[in-house]
PDB file of C-alpha atoms in Angstrom:
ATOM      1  CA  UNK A   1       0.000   0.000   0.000  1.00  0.00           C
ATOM      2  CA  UNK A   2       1.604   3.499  -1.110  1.00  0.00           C
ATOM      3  CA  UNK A   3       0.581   6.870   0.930  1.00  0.00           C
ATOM      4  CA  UNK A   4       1.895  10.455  -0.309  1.00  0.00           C
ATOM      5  CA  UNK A   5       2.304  11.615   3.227  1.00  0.00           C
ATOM      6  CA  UNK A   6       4.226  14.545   5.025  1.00  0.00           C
ATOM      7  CA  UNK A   7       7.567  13.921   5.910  1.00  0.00           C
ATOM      8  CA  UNK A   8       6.125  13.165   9.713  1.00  0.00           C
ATOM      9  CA  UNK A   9       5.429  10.663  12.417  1.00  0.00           C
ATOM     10  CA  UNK A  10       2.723   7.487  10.864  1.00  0.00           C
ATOM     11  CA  UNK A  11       0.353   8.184  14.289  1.00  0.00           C
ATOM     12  CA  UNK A  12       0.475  11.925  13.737  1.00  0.00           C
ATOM     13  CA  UNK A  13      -1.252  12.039  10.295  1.00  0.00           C
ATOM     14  CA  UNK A  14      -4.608  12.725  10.653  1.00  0.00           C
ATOM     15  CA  UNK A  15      -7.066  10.133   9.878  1.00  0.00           C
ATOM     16  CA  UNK A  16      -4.428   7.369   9.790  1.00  0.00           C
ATOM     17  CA  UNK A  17      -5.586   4.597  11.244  1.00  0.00           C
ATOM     18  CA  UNK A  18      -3.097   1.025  11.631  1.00  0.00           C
ATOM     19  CA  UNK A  19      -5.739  -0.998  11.556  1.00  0.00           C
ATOM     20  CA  UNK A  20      -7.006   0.099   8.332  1.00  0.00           C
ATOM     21  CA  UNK A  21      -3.109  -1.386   6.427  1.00  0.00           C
ATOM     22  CA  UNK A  22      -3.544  -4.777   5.385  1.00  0.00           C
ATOM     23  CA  UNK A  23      -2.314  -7.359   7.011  1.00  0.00           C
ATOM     24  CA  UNK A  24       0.312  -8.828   5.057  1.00  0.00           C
ATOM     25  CA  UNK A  25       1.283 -12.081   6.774  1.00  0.00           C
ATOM     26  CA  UNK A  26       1.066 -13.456  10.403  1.00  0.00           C
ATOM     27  CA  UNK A  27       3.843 -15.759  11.562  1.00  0.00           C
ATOM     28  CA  UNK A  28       1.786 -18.861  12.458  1.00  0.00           C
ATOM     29  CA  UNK A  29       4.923 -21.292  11.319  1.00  0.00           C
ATOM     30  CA  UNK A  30       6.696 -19.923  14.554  1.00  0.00           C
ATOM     31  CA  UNK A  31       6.117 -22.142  17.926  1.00  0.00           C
ATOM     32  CA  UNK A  32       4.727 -19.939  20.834  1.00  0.00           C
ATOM     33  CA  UNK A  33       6.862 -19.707  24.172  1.00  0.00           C
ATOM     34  CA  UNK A  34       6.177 -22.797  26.445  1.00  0.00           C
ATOM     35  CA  UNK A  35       3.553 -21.923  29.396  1.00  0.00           C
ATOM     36  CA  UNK A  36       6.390 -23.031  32.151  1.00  0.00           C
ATOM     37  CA  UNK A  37       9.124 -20.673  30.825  1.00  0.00           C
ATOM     38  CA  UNK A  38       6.646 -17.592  31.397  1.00  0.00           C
ATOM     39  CA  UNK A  39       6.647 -18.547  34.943  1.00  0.00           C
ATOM     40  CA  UNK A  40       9.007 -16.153  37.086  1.00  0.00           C
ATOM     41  CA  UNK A  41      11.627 -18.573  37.964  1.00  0.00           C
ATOM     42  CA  UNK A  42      12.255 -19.439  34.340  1.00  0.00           C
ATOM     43  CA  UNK A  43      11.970 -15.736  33.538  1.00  0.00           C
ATOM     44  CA  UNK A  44      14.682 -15.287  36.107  1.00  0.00           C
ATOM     45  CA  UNK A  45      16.848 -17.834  35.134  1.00  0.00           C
ATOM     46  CA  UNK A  46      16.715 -16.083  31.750  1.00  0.00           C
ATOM     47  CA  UNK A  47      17.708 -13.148  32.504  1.00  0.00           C
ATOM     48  CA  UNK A  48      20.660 -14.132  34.689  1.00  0.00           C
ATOM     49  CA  UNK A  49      21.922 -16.347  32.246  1.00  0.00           C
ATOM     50  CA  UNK A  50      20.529 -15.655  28.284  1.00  0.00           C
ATOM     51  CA  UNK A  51      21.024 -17.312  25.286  1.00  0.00           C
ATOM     52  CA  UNK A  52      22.710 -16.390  22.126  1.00  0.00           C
ATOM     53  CA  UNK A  53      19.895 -14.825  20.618  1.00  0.00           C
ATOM     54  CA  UNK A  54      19.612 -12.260  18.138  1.00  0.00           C
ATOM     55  CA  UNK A  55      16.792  -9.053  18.286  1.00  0.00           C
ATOM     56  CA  UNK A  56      14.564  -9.076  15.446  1.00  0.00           C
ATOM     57  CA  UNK A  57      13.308  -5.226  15.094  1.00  0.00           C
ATOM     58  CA  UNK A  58      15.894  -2.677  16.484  1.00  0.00           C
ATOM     59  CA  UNK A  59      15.136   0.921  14.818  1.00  0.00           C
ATOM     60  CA  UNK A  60      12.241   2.526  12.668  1.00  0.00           C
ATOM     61  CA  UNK A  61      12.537   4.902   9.668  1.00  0.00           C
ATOM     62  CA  UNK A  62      13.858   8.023  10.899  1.00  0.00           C
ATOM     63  CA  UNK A  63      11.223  10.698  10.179  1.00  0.00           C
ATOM     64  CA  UNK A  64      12.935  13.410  12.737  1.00  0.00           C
ATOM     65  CA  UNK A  65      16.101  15.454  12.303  1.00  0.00           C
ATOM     66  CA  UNK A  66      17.056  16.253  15.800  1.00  0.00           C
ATOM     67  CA  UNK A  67      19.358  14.767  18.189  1.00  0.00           C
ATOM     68  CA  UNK A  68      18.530  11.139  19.301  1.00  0.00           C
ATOM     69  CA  UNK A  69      17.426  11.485  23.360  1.00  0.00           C
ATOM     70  CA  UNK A  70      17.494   8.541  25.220  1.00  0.00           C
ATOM     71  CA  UNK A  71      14.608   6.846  27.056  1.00  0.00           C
ATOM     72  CA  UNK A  72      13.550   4.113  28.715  1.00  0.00           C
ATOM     73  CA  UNK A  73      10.266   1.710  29.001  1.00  0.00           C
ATOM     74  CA  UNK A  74       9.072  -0.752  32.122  1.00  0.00           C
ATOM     75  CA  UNK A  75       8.276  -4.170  30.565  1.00  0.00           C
ATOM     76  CA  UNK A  76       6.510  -5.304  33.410  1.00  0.00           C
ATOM     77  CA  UNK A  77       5.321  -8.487  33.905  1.00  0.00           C
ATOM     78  CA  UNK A  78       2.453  -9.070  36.417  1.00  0.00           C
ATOM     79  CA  UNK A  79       2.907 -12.731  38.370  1.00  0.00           C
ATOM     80  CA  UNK A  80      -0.517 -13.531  38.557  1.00  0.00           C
ATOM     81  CA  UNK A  81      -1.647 -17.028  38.687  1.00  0.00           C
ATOM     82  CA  UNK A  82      -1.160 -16.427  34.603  1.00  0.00           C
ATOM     83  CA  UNK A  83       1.586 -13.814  33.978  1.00  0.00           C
ATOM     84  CA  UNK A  84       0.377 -10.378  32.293  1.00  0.00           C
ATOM     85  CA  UNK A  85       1.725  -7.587  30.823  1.00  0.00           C
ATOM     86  CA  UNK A  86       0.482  -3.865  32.321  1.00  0.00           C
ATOM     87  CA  UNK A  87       0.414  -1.577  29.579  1.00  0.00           C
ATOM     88  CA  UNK A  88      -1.015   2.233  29.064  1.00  0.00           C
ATOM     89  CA  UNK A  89      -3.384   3.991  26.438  1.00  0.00           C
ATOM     90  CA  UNK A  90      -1.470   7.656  25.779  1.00  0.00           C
ATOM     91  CA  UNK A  91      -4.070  10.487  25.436  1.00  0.00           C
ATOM     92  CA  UNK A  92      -4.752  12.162  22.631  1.00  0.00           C
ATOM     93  CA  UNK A  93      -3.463  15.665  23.008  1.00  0.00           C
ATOM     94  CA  UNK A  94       0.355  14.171  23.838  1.00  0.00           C
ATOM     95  CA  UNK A  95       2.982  15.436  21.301  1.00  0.00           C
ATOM     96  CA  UNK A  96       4.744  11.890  20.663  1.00  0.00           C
ATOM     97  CA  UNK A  97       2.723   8.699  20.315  1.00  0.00           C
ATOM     98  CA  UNK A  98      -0.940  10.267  21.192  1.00  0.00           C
ATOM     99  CA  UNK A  99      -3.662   7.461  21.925  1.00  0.00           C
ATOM    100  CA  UNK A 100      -1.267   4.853  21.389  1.00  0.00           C
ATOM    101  CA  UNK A 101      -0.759   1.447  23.800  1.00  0.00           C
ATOM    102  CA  UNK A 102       2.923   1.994  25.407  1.00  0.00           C
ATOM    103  CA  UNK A 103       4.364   0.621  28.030  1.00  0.00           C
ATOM    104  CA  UNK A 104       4.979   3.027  30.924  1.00  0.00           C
ATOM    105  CA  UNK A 105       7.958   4.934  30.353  1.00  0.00           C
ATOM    106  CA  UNK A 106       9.616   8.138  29.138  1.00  0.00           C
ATOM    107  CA  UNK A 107      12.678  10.498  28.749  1.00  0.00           C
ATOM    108  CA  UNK A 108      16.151   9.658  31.071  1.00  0.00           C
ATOM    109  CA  UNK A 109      16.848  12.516  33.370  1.00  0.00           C
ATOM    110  CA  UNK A 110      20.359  13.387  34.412  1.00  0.00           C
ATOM    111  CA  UNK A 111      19.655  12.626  37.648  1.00  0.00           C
ATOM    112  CA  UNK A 112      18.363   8.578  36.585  1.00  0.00           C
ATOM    113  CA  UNK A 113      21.258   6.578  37.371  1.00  0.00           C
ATOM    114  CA  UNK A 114      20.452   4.139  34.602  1.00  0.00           C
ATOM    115  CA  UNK A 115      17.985   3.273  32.349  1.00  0.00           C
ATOM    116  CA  UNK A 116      16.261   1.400  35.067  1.00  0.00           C
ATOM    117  CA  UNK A 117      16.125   4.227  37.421  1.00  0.00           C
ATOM    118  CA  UNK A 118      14.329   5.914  34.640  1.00  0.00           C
ATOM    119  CA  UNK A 119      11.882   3.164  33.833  1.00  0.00           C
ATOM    120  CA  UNK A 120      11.150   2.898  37.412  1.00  0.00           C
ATOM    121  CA  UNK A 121      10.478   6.573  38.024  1.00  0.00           C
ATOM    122  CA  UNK A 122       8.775   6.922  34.897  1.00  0.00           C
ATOM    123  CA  UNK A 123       6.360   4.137  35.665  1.00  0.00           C
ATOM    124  CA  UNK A 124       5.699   5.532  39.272  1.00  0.00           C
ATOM    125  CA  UNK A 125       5.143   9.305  37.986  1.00  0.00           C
ATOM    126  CA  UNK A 126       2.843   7.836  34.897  1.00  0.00           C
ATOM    127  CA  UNK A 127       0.531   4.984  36.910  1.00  0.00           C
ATOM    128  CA  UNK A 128       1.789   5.416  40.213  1.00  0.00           C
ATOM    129  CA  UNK A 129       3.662   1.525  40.525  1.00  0.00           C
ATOM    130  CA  UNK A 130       5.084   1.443  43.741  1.00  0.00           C
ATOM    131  CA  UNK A 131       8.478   0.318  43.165  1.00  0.00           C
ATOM    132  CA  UNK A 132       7.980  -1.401  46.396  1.00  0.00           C
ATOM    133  CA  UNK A 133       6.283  -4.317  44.339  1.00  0.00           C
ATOM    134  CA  UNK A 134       9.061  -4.300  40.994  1.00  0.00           C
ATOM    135  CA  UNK A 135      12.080  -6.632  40.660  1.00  0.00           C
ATOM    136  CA  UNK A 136      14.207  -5.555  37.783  1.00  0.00           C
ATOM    137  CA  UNK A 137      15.336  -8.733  35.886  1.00  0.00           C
ATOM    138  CA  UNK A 138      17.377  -6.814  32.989  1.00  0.00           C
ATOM    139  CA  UNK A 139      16.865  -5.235  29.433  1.00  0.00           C
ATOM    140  CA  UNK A 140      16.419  -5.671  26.570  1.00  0.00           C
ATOM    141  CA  UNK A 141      18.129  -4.287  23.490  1.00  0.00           C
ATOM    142  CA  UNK A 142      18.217  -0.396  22.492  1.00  0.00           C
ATOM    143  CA  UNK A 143      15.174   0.207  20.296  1.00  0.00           C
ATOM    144  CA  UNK A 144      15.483   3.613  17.797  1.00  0.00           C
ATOM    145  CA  UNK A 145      11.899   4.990  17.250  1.00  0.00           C
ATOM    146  CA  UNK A 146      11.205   7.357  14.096  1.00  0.00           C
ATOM    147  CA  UNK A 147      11.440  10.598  16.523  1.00  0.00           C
ATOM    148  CA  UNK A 148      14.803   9.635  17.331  1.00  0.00           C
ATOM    149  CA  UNK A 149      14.193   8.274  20.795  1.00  0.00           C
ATOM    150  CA  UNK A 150      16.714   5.554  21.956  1.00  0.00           C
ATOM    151  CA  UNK A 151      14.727   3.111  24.362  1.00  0.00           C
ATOM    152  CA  UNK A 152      15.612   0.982  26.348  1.00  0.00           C
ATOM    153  CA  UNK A 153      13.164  -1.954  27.874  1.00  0.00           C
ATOM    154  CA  UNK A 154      13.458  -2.694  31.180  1.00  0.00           C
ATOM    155  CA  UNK A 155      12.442  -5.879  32.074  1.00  0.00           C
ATOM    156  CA  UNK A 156      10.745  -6.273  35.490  1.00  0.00           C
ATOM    157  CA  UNK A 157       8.434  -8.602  37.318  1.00  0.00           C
ATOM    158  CA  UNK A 158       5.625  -6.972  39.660  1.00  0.00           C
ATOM    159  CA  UNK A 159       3.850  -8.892  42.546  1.00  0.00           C
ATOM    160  CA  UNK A 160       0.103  -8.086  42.495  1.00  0.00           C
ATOM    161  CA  UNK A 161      -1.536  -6.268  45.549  1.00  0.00           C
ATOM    162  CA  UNK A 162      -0.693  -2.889  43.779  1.00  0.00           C
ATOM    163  CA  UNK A 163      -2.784  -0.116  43.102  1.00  0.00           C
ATOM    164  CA  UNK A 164      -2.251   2.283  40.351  1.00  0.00           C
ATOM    165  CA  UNK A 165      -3.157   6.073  40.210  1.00  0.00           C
ATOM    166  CA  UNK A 166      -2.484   7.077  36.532  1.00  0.00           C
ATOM    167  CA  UNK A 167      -1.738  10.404  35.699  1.00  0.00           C
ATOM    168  CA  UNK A 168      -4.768  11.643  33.697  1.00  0.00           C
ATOM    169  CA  UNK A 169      -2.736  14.236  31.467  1.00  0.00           C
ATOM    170  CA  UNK A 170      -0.302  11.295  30.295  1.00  0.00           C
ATOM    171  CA  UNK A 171      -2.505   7.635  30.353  1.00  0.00           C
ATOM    172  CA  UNK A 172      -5.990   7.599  29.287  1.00  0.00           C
ATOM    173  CA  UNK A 173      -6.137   3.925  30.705  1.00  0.00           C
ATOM    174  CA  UNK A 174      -4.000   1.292  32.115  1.00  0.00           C
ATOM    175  CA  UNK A 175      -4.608  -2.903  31.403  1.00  0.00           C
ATOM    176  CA  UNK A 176      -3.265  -5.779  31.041  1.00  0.00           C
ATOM    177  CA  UNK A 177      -2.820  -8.627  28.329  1.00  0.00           C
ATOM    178  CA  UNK A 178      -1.934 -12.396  29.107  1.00  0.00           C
ATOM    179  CA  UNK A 179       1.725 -12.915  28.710  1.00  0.00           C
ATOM    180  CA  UNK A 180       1.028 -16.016  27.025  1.00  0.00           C
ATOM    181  CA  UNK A 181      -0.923 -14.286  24.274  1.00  0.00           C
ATOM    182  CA  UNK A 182       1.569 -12.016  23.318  1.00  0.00           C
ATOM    183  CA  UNK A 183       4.575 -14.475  23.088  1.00  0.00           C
ATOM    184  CA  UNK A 184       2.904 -16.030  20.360  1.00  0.00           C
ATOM    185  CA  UNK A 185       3.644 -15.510  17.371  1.00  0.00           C
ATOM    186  CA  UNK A 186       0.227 -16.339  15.671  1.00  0.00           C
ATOM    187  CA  UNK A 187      -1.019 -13.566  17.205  1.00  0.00           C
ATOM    188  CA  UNK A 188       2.006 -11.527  15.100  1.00  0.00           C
ATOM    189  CA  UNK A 189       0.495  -9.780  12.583  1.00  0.00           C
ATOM    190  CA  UNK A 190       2.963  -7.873   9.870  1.00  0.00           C
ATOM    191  CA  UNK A 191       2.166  -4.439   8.227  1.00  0.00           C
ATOM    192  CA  UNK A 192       4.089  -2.617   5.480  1.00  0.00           C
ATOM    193  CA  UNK A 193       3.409   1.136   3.581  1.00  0.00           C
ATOM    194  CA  UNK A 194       5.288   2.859   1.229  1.00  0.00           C
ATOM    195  CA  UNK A 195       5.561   6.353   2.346  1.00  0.00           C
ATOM    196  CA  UNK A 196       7.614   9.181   1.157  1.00  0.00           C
ATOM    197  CA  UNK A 197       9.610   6.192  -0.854  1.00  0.00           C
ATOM    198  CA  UNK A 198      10.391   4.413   2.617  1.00  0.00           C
ATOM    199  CA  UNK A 199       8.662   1.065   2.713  1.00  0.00           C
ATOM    200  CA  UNK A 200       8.297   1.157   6.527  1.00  0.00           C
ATOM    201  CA  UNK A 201       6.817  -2.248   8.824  1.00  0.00           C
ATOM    202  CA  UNK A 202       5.796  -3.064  11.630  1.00  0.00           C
ATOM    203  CA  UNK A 203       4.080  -5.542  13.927  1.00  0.00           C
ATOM    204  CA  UNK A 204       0.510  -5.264  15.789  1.00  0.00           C
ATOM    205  CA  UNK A 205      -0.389  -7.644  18.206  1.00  0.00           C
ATOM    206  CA  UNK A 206      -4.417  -6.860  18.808  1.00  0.00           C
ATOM    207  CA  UNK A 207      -6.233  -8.089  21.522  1.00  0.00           C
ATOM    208  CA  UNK A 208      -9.574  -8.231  22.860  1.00  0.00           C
ATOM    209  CA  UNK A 209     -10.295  -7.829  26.353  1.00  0.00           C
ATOM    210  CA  UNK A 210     -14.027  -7.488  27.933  1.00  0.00           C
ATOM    211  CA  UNK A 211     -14.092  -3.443  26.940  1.00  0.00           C
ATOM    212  CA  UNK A 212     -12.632  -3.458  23.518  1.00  0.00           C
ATOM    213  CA  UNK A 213      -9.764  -4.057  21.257  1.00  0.00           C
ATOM    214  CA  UNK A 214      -6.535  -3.146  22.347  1.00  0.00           C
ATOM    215  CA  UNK A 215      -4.372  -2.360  19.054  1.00  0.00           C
ATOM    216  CA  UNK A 216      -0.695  -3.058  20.000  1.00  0.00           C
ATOM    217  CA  UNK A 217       1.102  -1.921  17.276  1.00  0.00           C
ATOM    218  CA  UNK A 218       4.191  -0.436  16.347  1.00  0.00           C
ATOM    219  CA  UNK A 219       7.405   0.511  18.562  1.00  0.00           C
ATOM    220  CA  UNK A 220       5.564  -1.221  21.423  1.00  0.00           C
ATOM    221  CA  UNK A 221       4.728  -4.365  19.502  1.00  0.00           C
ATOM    222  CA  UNK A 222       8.216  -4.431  18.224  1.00  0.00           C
ATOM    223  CA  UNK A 223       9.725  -4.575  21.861  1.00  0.00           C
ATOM    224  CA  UNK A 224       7.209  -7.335  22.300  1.00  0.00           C
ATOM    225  CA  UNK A 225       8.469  -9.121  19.185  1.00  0.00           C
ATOM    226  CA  UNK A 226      12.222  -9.244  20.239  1.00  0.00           C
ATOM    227  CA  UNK A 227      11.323 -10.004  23.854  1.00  0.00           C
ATOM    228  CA  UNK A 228       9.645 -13.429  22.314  1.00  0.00           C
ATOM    229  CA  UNK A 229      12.776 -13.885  20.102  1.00  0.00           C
ATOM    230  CA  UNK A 230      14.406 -14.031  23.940  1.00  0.00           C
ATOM    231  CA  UNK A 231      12.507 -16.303  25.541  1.00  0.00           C
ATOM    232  CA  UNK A 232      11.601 -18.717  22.632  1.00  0.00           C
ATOM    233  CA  UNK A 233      16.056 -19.189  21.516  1.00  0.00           C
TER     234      UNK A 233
END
């Protein structure tokens, strides 16, 4: 599918809409990640000892000119009796990434002593996670968004019992999505658009909880993507 676009993010074009680009394949031939090695000791054990694995999606199309700024994102995983993964709805009026489903996260400050300091406070300042209830397992590999953000994901588990208090200027909601669900690849779907003479792709992941559809796509679903290639080498 070709678009004649301005040169500018993909979510900041009015009346684009992901869900409207074909689908152009879904990776059914791949096996999903084995119940027991969602689990937190297996998650642990992965962390503290990976594989040789490579990432699959590491950097978008640039579409900005200015510096990169660095950034970080809390992956975290929920250990209920089936592992989820917390994510956030942006609102609309937000400069970068408006009404998209993010993980909780944002720009490093110079006071963050890494990136998980940043995820952490980040996280707290967006939903209001009590760090009290986060265990850091690691990160994941730099991802390069089309605004020239360098992001880091920060891989953490949570123990339920929390209670969030989202900031309403930043998160327009806050759910979760079975682990198990997103670490399978049939549930993968692949995009691709020619725009401005840049094919640019990406994954979405959509899922349907009780209220509506949840449209995972892009940087978020790409983070998502390499996190499987982790846990399933």
């Amino acid at each position: 599918m070709t678009i004649d676009l301005p040169n500018s993010a993909l979510s900041s074009v009015p009346q684009f809409d992901p869900r409207q680009i074909p689908v152009i394949g879904v990776d059914t031939h791949l096996p999903p990640v084995p119940r027991a090695a969602l689990q937190a000791a297996a998650l642990q054990a992965r962390f503290s000892s990976p594989p040789v694995w490579q990432p699959e999606v590491m950097a978008e199309p640039r579409f900005s000119q200015r510096a990169p700024r660095h950034a970080a994102v809390l992956v975290p995983i929920v250990l209920r009796e089936h592992p989820t993964i917390l994510l956030t709805e942006r609102t609309l009026h937000l400069s970068n990434h408006s009404g998209q489903i993010a993980f909780p996260g944002g720009k490093a400050d110079d006071d963050d002593a890494d990136a998980a300091a940043t995820a952490l406070r980040e996280a707290q300042e967006e939903v209001g996670l009590d760090q009290a209830y986060v265990q850091v397992l690691g990160a994941l590999p730099q991802y390069l968004t089309g605004s020239a953000f360098i992001i880091t994901p920060v891989v953490a588990l949570v123990q339920p019992g929390f209670t969030l208090t989202p900031n309403a200027f930043e998160v327009a909601d806050v759910f979760e999505v079975p682990l198990e669900f997103l670490m399978n690849p049939a549930h993968h779907q692949r995009h691709a658009v020619e725009w401005q003479g840049v094919r640019r792709e990406w994954f979405s992941m959509p899922w349907q909880d009780q209220l509506r559809q949840r449209f995972i796509w892009g940087a978020t679903a790409g983070m998502l993507r390499n996190f499987y290639r982790l846990l399933s080498a």
